Every structure is written in C-alpha cells, then in structure tokens.
CSV table of N, CA and C in Angstrom, one decimal:
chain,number,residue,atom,x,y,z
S,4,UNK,N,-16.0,-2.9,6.2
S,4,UNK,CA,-16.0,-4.3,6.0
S,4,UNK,C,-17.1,-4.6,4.9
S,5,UNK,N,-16.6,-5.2,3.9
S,5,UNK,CA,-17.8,-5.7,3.1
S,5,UNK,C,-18.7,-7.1,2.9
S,6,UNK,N,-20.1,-6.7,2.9
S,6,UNK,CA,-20.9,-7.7,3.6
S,6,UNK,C,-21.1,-8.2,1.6
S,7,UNK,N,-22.4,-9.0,2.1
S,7,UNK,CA,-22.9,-9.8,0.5
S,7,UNK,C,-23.9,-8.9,0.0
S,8,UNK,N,-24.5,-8.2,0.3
S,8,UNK,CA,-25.3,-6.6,-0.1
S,8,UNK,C,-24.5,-6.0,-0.6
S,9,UNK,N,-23.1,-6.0,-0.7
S,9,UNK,CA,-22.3,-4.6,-1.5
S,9,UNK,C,-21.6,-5.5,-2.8
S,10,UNK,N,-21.7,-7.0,-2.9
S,10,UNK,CA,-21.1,-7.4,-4.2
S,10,UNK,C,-22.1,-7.4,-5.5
S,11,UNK,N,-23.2,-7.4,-5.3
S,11,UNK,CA,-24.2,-6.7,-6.7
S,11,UNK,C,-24.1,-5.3,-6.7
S,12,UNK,N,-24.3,-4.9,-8.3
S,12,UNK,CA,-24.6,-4.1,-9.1
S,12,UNK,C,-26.0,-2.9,-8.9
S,13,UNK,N,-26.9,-3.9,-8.5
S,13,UNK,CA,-28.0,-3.5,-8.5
S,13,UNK,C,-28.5,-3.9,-6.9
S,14,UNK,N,-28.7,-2.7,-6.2
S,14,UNK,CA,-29.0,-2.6,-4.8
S,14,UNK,C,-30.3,-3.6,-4.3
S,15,UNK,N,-31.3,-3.6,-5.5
S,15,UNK,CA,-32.7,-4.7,-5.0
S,15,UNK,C,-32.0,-6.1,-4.6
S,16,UNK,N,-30.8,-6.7,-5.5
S,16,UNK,CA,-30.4,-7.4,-5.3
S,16,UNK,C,-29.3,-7.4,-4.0
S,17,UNK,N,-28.8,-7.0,-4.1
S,17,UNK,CA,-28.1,-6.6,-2.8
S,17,UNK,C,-28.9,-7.0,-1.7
S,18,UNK,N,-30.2,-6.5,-1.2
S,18,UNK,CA,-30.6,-6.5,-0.4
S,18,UNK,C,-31.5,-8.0,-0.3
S,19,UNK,N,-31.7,-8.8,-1.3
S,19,UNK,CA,-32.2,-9.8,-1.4
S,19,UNK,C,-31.3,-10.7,-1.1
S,20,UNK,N,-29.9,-10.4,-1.4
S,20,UNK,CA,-28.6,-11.4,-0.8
S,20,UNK,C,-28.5,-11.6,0.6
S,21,UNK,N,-28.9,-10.1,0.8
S,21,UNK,CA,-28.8,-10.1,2.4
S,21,UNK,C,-29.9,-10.7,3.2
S,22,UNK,N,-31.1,-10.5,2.8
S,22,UNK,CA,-32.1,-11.5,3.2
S,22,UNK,C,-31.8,-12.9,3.3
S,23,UNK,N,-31.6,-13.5,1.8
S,23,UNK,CA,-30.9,-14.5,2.6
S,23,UNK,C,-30.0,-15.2,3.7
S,24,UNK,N,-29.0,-14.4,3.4
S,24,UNK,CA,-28.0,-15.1,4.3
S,24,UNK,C,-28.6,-14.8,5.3
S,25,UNK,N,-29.5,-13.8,6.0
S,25,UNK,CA,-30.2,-13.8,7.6
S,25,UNK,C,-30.7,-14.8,7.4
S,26,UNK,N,-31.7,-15.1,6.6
S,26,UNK,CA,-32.5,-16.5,7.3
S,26,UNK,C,-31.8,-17.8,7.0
S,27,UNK,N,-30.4,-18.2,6.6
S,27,UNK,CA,-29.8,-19.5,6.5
S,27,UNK,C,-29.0,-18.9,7.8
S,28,UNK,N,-28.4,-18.1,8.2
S,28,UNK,CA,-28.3,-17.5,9.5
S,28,UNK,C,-28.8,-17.9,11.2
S,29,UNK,N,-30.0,-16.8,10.5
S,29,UNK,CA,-30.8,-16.1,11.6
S,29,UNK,C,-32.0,-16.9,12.4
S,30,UNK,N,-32.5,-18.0,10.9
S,30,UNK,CA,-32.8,-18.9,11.4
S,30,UNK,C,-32.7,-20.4,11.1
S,31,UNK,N,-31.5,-20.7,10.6
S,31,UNK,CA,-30.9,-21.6,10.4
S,31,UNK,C,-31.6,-22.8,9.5
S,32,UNK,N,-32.4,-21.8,8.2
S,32,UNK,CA,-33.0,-22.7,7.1
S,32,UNK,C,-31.6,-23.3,6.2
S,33,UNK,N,-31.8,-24.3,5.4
S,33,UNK,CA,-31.5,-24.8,4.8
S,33,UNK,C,-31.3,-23.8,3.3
S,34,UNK,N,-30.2,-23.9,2.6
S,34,UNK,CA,-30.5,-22.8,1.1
S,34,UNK,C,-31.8,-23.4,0.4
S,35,UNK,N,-32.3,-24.0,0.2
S,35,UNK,CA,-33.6,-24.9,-0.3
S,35,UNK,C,-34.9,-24.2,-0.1
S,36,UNK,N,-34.3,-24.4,1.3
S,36,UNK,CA,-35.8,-24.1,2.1
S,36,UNK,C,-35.9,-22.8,2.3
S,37,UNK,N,-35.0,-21.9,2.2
S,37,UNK,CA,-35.1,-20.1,2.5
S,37,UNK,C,-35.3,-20.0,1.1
S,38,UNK,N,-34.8,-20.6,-0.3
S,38,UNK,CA,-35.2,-20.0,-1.2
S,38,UNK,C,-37.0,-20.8,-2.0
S,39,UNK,N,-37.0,-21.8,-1.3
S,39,UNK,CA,-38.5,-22.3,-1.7
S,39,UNK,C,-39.7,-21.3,-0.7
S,40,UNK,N,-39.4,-20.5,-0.5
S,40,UNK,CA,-40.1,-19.5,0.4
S,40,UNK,C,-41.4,-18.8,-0.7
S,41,UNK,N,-42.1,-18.9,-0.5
S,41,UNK,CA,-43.0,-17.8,-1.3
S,41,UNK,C,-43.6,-16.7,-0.4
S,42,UNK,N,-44.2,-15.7,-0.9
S,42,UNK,CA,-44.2,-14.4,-0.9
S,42,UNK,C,-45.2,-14.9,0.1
S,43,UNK,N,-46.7,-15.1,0.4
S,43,UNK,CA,-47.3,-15.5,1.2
S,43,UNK,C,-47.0,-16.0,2.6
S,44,UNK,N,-46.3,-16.7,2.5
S,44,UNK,CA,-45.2,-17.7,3.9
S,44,UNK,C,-44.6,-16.2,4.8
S,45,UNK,N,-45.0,-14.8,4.1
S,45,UNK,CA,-44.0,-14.0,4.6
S,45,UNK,C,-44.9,-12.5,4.9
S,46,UNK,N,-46.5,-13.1,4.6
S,46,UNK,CA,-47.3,-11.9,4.6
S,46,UNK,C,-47.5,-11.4,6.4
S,47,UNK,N,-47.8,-12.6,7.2
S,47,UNK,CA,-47.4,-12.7,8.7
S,47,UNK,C,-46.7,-12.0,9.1
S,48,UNK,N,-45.5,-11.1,9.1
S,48,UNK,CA,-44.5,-10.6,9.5
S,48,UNK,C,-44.6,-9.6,9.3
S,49,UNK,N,-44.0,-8.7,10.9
S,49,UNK,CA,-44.4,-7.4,10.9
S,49,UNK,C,-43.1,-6.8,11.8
S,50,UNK,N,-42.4,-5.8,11.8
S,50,UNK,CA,-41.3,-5.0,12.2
S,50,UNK,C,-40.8,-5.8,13.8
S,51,UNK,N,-42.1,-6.6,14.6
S,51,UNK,CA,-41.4,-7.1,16.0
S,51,UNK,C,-41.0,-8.5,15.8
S,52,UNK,N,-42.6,-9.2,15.3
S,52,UNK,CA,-42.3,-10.5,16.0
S,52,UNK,C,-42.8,-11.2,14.4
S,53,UNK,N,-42.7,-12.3,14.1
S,53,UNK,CA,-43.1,-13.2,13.5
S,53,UNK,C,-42.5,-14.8,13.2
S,54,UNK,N,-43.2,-15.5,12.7
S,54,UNK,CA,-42.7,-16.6,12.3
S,54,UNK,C,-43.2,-17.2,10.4
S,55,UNK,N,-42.5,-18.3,10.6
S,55,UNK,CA,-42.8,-18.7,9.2
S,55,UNK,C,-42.8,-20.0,9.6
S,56,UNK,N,-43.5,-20.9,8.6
S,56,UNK,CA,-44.1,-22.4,8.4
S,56,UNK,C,-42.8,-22.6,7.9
S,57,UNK,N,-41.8,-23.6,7.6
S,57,UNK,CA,-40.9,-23.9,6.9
S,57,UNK,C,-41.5,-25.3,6.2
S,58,UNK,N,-41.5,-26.3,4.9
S,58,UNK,CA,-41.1,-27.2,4.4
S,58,UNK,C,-40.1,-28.0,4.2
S,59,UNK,N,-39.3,-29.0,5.5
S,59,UNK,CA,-38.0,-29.5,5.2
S,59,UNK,C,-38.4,-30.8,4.3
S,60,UNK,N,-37.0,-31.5,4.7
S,60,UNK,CA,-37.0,-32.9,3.9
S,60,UNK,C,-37.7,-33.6,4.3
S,61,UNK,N,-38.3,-34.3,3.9
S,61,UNK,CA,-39.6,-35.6,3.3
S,61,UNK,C,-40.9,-34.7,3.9
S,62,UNK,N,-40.9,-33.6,3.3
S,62,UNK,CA,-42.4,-32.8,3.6
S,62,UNK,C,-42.6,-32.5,5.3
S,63,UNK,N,-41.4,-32.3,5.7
S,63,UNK,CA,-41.8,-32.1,7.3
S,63,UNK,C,-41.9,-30.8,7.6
S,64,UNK,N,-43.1,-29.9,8.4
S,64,UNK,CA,-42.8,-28.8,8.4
S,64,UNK,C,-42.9,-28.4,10.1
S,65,UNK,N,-41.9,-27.1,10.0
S,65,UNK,CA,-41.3,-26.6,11.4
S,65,UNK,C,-41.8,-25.0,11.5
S,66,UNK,N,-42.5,-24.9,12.5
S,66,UNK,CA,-42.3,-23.4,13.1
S,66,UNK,C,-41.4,-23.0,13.3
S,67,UNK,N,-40.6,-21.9,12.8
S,67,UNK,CA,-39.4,-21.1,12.8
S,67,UNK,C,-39.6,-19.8,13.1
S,68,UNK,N,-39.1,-19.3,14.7
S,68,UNK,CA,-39.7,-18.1,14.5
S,68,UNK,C,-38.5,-16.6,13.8
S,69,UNK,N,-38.8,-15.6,13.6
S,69,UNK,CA,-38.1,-15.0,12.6
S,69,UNK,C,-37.6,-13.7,13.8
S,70,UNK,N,-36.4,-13.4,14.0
S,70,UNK,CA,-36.2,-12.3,14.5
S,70,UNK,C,-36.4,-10.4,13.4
S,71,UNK,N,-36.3,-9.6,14.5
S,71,UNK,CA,-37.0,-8.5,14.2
S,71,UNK,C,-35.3,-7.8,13.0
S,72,UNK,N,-34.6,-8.1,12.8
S,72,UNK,CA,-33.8,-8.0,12.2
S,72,UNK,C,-33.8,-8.4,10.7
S,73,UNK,N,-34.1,-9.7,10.6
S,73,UNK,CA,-34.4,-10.6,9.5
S,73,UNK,C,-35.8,-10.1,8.7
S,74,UNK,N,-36.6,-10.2,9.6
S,74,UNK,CA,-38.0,-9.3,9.4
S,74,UNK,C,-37.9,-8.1,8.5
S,75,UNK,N,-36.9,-7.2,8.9
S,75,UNK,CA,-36.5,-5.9,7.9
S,75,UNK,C,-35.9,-6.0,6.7
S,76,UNK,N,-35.0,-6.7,7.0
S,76,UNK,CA,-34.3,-7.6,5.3
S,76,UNK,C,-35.3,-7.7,4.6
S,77,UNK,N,-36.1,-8.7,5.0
S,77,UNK,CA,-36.9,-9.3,4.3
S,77,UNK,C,-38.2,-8.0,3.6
S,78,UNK,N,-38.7,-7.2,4.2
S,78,UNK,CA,-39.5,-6.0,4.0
S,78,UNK,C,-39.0,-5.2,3.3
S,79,UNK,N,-37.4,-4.5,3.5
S,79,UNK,CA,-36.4,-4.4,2.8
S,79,UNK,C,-36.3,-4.4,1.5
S,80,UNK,N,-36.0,-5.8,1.0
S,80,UNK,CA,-35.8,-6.7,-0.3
S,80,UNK,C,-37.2,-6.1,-0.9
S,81,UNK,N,-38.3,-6.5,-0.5
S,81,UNK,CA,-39.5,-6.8,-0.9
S,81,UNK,C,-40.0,-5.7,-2.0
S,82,UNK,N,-39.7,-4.0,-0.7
S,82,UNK,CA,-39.7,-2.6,-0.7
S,82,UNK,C,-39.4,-2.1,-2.2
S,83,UNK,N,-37.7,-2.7,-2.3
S,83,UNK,CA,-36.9,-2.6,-3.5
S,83,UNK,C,-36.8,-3.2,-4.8
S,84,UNK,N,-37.5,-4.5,-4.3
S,84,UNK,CA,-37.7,-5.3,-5.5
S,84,UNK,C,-38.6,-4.8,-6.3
S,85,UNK,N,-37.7,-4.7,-7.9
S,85,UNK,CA,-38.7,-3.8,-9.0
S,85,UNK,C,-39.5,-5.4,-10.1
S,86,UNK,N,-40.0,-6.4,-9.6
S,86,UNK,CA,-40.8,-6.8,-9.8
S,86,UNK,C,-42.0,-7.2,-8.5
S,87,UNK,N,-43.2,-7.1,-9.5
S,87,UNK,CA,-44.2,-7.6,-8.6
S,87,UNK,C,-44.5,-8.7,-8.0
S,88,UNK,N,-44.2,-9.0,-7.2
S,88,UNK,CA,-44.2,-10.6,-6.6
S,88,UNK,C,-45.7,-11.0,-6.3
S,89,UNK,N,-46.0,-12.1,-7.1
S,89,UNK,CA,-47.0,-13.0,-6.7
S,89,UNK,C,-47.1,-13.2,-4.9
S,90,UNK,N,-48.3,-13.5,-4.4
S,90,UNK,CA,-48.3,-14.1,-3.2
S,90,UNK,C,-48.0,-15.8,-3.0
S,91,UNK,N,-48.7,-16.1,-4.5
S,91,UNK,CA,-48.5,-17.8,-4.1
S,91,UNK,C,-47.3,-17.9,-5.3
S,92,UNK,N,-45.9,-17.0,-5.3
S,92,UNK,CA,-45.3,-17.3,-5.9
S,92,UNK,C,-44.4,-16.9,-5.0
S,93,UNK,N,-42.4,-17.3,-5.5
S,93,UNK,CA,-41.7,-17.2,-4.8
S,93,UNK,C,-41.3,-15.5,-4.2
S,94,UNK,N,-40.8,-15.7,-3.4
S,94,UNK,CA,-40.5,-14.4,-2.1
S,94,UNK,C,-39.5,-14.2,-2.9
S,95,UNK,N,-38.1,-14.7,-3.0
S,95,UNK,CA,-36.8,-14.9,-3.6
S,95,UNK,C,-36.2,-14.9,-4.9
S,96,UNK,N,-36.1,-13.8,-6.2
S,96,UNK,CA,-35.9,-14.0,-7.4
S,96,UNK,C,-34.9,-13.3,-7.5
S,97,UNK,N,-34.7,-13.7,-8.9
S,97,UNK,CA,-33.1,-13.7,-9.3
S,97,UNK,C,-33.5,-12.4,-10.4
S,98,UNK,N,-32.6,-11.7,-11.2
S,98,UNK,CA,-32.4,-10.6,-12.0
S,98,UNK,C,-33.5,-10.7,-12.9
S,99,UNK,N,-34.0,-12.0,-13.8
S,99,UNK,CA,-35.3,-12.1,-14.6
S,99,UNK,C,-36.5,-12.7,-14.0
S,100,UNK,N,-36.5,-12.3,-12.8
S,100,UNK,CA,-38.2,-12.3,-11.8
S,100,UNK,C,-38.4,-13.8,-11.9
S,101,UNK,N,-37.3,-14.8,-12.1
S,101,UNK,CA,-37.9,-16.4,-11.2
S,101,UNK,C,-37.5,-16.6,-10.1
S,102,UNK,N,-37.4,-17.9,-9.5
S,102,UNK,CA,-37.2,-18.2,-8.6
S,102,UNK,C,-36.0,-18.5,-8.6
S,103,UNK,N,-34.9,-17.5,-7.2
S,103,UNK,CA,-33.1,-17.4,-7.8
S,103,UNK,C,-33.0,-19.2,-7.3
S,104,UNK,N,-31.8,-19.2,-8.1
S,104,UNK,CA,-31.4,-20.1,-8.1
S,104,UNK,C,-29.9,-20.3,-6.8
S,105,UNK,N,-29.9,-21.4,-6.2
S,105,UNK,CA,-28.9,-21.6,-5.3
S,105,UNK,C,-27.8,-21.3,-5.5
S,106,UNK,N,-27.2,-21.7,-6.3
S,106,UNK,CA,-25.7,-21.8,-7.1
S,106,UNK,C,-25.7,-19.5,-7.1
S,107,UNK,N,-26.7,-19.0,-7.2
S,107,UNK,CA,-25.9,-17.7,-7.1
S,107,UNK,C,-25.7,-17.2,-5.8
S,108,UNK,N,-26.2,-17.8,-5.0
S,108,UNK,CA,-26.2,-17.7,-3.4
S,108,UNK,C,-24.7,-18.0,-3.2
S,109,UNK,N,-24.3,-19.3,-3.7
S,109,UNK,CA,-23.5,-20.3,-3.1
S,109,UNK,C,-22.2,-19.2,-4.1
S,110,UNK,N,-22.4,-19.1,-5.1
S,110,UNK,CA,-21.1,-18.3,-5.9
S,110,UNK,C,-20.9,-16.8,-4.9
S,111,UNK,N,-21.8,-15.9,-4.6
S,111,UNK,CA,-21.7,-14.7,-4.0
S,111,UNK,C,-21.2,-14.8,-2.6
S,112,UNK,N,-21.3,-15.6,-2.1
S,112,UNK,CA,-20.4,-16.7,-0.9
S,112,UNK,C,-19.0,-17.0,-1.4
S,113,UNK,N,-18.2,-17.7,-2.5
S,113,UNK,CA,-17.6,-17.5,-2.8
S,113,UNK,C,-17.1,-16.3,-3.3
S,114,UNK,N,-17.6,-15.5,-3.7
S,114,UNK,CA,-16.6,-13.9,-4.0
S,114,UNK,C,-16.5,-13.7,-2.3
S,115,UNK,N,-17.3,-13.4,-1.6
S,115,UNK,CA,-16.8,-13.0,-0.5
S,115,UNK,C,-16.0,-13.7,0.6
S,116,UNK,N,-16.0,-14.7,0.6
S,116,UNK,CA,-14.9,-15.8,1.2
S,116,UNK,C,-13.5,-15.4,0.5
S,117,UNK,N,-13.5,-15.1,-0.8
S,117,UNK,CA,-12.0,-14.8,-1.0
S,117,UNK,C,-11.6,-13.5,-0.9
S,118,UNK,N,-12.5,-12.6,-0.7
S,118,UNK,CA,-12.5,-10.8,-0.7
S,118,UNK,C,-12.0,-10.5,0.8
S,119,UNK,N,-12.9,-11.5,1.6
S,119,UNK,CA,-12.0,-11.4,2.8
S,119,UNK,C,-11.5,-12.4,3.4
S,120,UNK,N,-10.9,-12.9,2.8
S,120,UNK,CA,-10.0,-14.5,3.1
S,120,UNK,C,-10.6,-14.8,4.1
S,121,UNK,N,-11.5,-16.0,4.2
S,121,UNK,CA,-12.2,-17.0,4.7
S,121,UNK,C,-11.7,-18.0,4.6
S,122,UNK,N,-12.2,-19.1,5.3
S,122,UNK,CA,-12.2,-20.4,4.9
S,122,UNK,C,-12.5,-21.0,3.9
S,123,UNK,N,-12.3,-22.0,3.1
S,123,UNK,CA,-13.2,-22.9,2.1
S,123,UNK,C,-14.4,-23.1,3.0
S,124,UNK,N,-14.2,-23.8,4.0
S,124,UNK,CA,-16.0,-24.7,4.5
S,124,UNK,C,-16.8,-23.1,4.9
S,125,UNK,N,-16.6,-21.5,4.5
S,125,UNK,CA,-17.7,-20.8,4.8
S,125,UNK,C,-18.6,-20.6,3.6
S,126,UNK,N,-19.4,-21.5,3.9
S,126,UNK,CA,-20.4,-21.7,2.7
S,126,UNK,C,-21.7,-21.6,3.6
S,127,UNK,N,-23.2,-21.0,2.2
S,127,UNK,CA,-24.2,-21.0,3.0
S,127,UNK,C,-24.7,-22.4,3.9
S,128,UNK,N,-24.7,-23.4,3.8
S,128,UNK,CA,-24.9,-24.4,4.4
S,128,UNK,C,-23.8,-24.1,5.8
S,129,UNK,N,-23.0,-23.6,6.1
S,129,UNK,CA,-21.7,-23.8,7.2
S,129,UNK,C,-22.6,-22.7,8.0
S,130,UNK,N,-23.5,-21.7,7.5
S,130,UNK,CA,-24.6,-20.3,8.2
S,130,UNK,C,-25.2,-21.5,9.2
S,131,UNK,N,-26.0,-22.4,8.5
S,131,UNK,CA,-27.3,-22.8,9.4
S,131,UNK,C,-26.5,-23.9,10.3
S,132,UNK,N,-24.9,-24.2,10.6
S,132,UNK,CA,-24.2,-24.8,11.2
S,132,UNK,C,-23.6,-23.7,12.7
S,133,UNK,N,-24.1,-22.6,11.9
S,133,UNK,CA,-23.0,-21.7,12.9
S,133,UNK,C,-24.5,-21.1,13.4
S,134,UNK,N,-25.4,-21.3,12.8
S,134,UNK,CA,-27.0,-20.8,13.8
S,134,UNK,C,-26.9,-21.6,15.1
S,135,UNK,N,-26.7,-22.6,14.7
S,135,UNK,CA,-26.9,-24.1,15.7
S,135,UNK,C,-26.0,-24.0,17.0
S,136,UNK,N,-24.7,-24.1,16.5
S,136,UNK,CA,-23.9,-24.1,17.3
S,136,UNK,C,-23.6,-22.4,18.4
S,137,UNK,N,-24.0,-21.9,17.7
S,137,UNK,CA,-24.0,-20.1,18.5
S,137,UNK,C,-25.1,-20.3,19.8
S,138,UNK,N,-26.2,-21.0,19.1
S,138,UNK,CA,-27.5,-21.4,20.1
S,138,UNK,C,-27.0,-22.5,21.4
S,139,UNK,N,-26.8,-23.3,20.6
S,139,UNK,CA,-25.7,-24.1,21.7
S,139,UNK,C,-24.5,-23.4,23.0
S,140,UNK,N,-24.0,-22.8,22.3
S,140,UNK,CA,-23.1,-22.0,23.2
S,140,UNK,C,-23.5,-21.1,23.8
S,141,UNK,N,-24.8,-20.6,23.8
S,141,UNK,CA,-25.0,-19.5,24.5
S,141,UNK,C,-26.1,-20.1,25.2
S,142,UNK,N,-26.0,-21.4,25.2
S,142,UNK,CA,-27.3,-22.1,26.6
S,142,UNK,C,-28.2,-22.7,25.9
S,143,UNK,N,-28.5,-23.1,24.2
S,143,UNK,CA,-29.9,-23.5,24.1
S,143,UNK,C,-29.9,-24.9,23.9
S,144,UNK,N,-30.9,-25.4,24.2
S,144,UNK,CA,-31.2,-26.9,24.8
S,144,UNK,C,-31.3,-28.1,23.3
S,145,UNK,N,-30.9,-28.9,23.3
S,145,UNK,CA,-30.4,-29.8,22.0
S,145,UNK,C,-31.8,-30.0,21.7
S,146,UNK,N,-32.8,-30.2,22.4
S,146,UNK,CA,-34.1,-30.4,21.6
S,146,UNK,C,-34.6,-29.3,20.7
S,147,UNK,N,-34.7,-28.1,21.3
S,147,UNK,CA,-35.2,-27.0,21.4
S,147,UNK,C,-34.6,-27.0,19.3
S,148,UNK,N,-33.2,-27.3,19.5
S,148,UNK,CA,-32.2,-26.6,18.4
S,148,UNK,C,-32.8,-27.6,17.3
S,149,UNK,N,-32.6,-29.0,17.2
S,149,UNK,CA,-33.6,-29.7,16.5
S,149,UNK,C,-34.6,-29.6,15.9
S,150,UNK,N,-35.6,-29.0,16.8
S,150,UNK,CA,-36.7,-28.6,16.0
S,150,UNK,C,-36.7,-27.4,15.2
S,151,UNK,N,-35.9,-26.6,16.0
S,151,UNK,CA,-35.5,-25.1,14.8
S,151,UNK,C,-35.0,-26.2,13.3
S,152,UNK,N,-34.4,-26.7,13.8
S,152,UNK,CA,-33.6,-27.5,12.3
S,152,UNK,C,-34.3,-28.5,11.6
S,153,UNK,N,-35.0,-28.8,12.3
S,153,UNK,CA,-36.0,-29.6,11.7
S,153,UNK,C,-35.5,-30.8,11.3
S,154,UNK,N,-34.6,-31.4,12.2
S,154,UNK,CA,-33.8,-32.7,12.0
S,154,UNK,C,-34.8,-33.7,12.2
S,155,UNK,N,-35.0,-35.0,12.0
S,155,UNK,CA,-35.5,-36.2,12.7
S,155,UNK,C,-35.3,-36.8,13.8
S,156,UNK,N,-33.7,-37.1,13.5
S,156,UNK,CA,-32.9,-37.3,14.5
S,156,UNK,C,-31.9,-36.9,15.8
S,157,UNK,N,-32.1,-36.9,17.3
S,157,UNK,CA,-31.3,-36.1,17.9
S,157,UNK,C,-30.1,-36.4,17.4
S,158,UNK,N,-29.8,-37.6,17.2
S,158,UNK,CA,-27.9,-37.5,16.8
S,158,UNK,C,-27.6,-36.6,15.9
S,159,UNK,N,-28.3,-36.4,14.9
S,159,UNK,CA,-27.7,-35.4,13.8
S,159,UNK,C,-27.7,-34.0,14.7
S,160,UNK,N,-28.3,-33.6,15.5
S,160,UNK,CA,-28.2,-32.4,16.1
S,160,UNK,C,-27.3,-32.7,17.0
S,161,UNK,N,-26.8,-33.9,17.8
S,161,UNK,CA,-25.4,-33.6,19.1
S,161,UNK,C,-24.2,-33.5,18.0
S,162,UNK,N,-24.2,-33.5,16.7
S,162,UNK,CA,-22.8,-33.5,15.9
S,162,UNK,C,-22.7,-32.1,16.3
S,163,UNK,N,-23.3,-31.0,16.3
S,163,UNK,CA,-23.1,-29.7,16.7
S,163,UNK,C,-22.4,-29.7,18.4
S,164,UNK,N,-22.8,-30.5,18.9
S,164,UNK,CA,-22.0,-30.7,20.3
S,164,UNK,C,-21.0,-31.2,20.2
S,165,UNK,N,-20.3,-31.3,19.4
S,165,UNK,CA,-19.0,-32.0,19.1
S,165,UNK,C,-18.1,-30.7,18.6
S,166,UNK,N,-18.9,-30.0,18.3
S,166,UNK,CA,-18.4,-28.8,16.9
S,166,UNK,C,-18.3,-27.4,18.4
S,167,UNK,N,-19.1,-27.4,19.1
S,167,UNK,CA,-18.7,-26.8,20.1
S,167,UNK,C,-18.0,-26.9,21.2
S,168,UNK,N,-17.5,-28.2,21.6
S,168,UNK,CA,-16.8,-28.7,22.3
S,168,UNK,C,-15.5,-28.1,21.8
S,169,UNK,N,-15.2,-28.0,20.7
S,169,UNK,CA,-14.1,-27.5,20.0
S,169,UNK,C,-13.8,-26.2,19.9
C-alpha cells in the first residue's frame, strides 16, 4: 500500500509528509497549526511521552498531547532533514528550507486520493475530522475532544456526533 512518504523524490521529504499527516491525524491539528510549528515547540519530546503548546484561531492556545508514534516521525523528519533548522524557526520546510507551504500538503493528498481511489472530501482537514470522530467512537468524552481541538464552542464539536451516528 502506498502511504504519502513514498510520493516524493527525496526521502527527507517523504518523511516530513509523513510527519505531517500524524499530527493533522494523530493529534488533530489544523494544516495551519501543524505547519506554523517551530522547531522549539518540539524540543520537549522524547521517544514516550510528550506534548506541544498549539496556537489556534484568535490566539487561543491548547495542550495537545503527542503520541509515541508521531514523536518518531517527527525525530525522524528532523534526523533526515539536510537543512539546519533554527529553533525559533519553523519545524516544517519545504525543498528550499522555508516554511512549506499548505497547498503542497493539500496537492500530495490529492496524488494519493486518486492513486488509491479515495474520496474527494479525503483531504488534510477531513484527518483532524476523522481524529475527532475515531475518539468519539471509541468512548471519548465531547469536552475532553474540544479541547484537543481547541474549538470555542461545544456545538461545533457535537457536529462530530452527528458524523458518528452515521
């Protein structure tokens, strides 16, 4: 089966794809907010346990904690990446060492949505939908899931109870 690590060229990258999609995943950031990450936000983190500060919308920030999986992606990427990364600079770069841009996330989602015939709605945004609702179905408590998501509002989090109901 091919994952989003085998559609680049170049394996650093590969593995940085893969990082991503865990944490729009794994812990159900926003593409924004997993790629506004800087290297620092990610010094914390060690092979078991860690977490990260996240920045959502209108400057609200959420403890997110990071499973031991995502952790290694992320170590991973870091390992392989043949630039030097700043600490107070971003974690997340693209082929000329800035800060990647979304749209290649969102395109490399598209190659692999049609490589293995997917849906249209499996887009990085539809990850931190399917974080939500996985958590939901396997027992976790609508507040609890909110704060992972760092919503305002509980309504915007019961729309996931509607999506599991189904």
């Amino acid at each position: 089966v091919e994952t989003i690590a085998d559609l680049q060229k170049e394996p650093w990258m590969g593995k940085r794809d893969k990082a991503v999609i865990l944490l729009l995943y794994g812990c159900g950031l926003r593409i924004g907010e997993a790629l506004g990450l800087n290297l620092e936000q990610t010094l914390g983190l060690n092979g078991d346990t860690g977490s990260i500060i996240i920045t959502g919308k209108g400057g609200k920030q959420r403890l997110v904690p990071v499973l031991p999986i995502i952790i290694e992606a992320i170590l991973d990427y870091i390992n392989a990446c043949p630039y030097e990364l700043a600490n107070d600079g971003p974690l997340l770069i693209g082929k000329r060492g800035k800060r990647l841009s979304a749209r290649i996330i969102q395109r490399q989602m598209e190659v692999l949505r049609s490589r293995l015939e997917l849906l249209e709605t499996a887009t990085p945004h539809a990850l931190r939908h399917s974080f939500a609702t996985h958590l939901l179905a396997g027992g976790g408590d609508l507040r609890t899931i909110q704060e992972l998501l760092g919503h305002a509002s509980l309504s915007t989090t019961q729309r996931y109870t509607e999506v599991d109901a189904k």
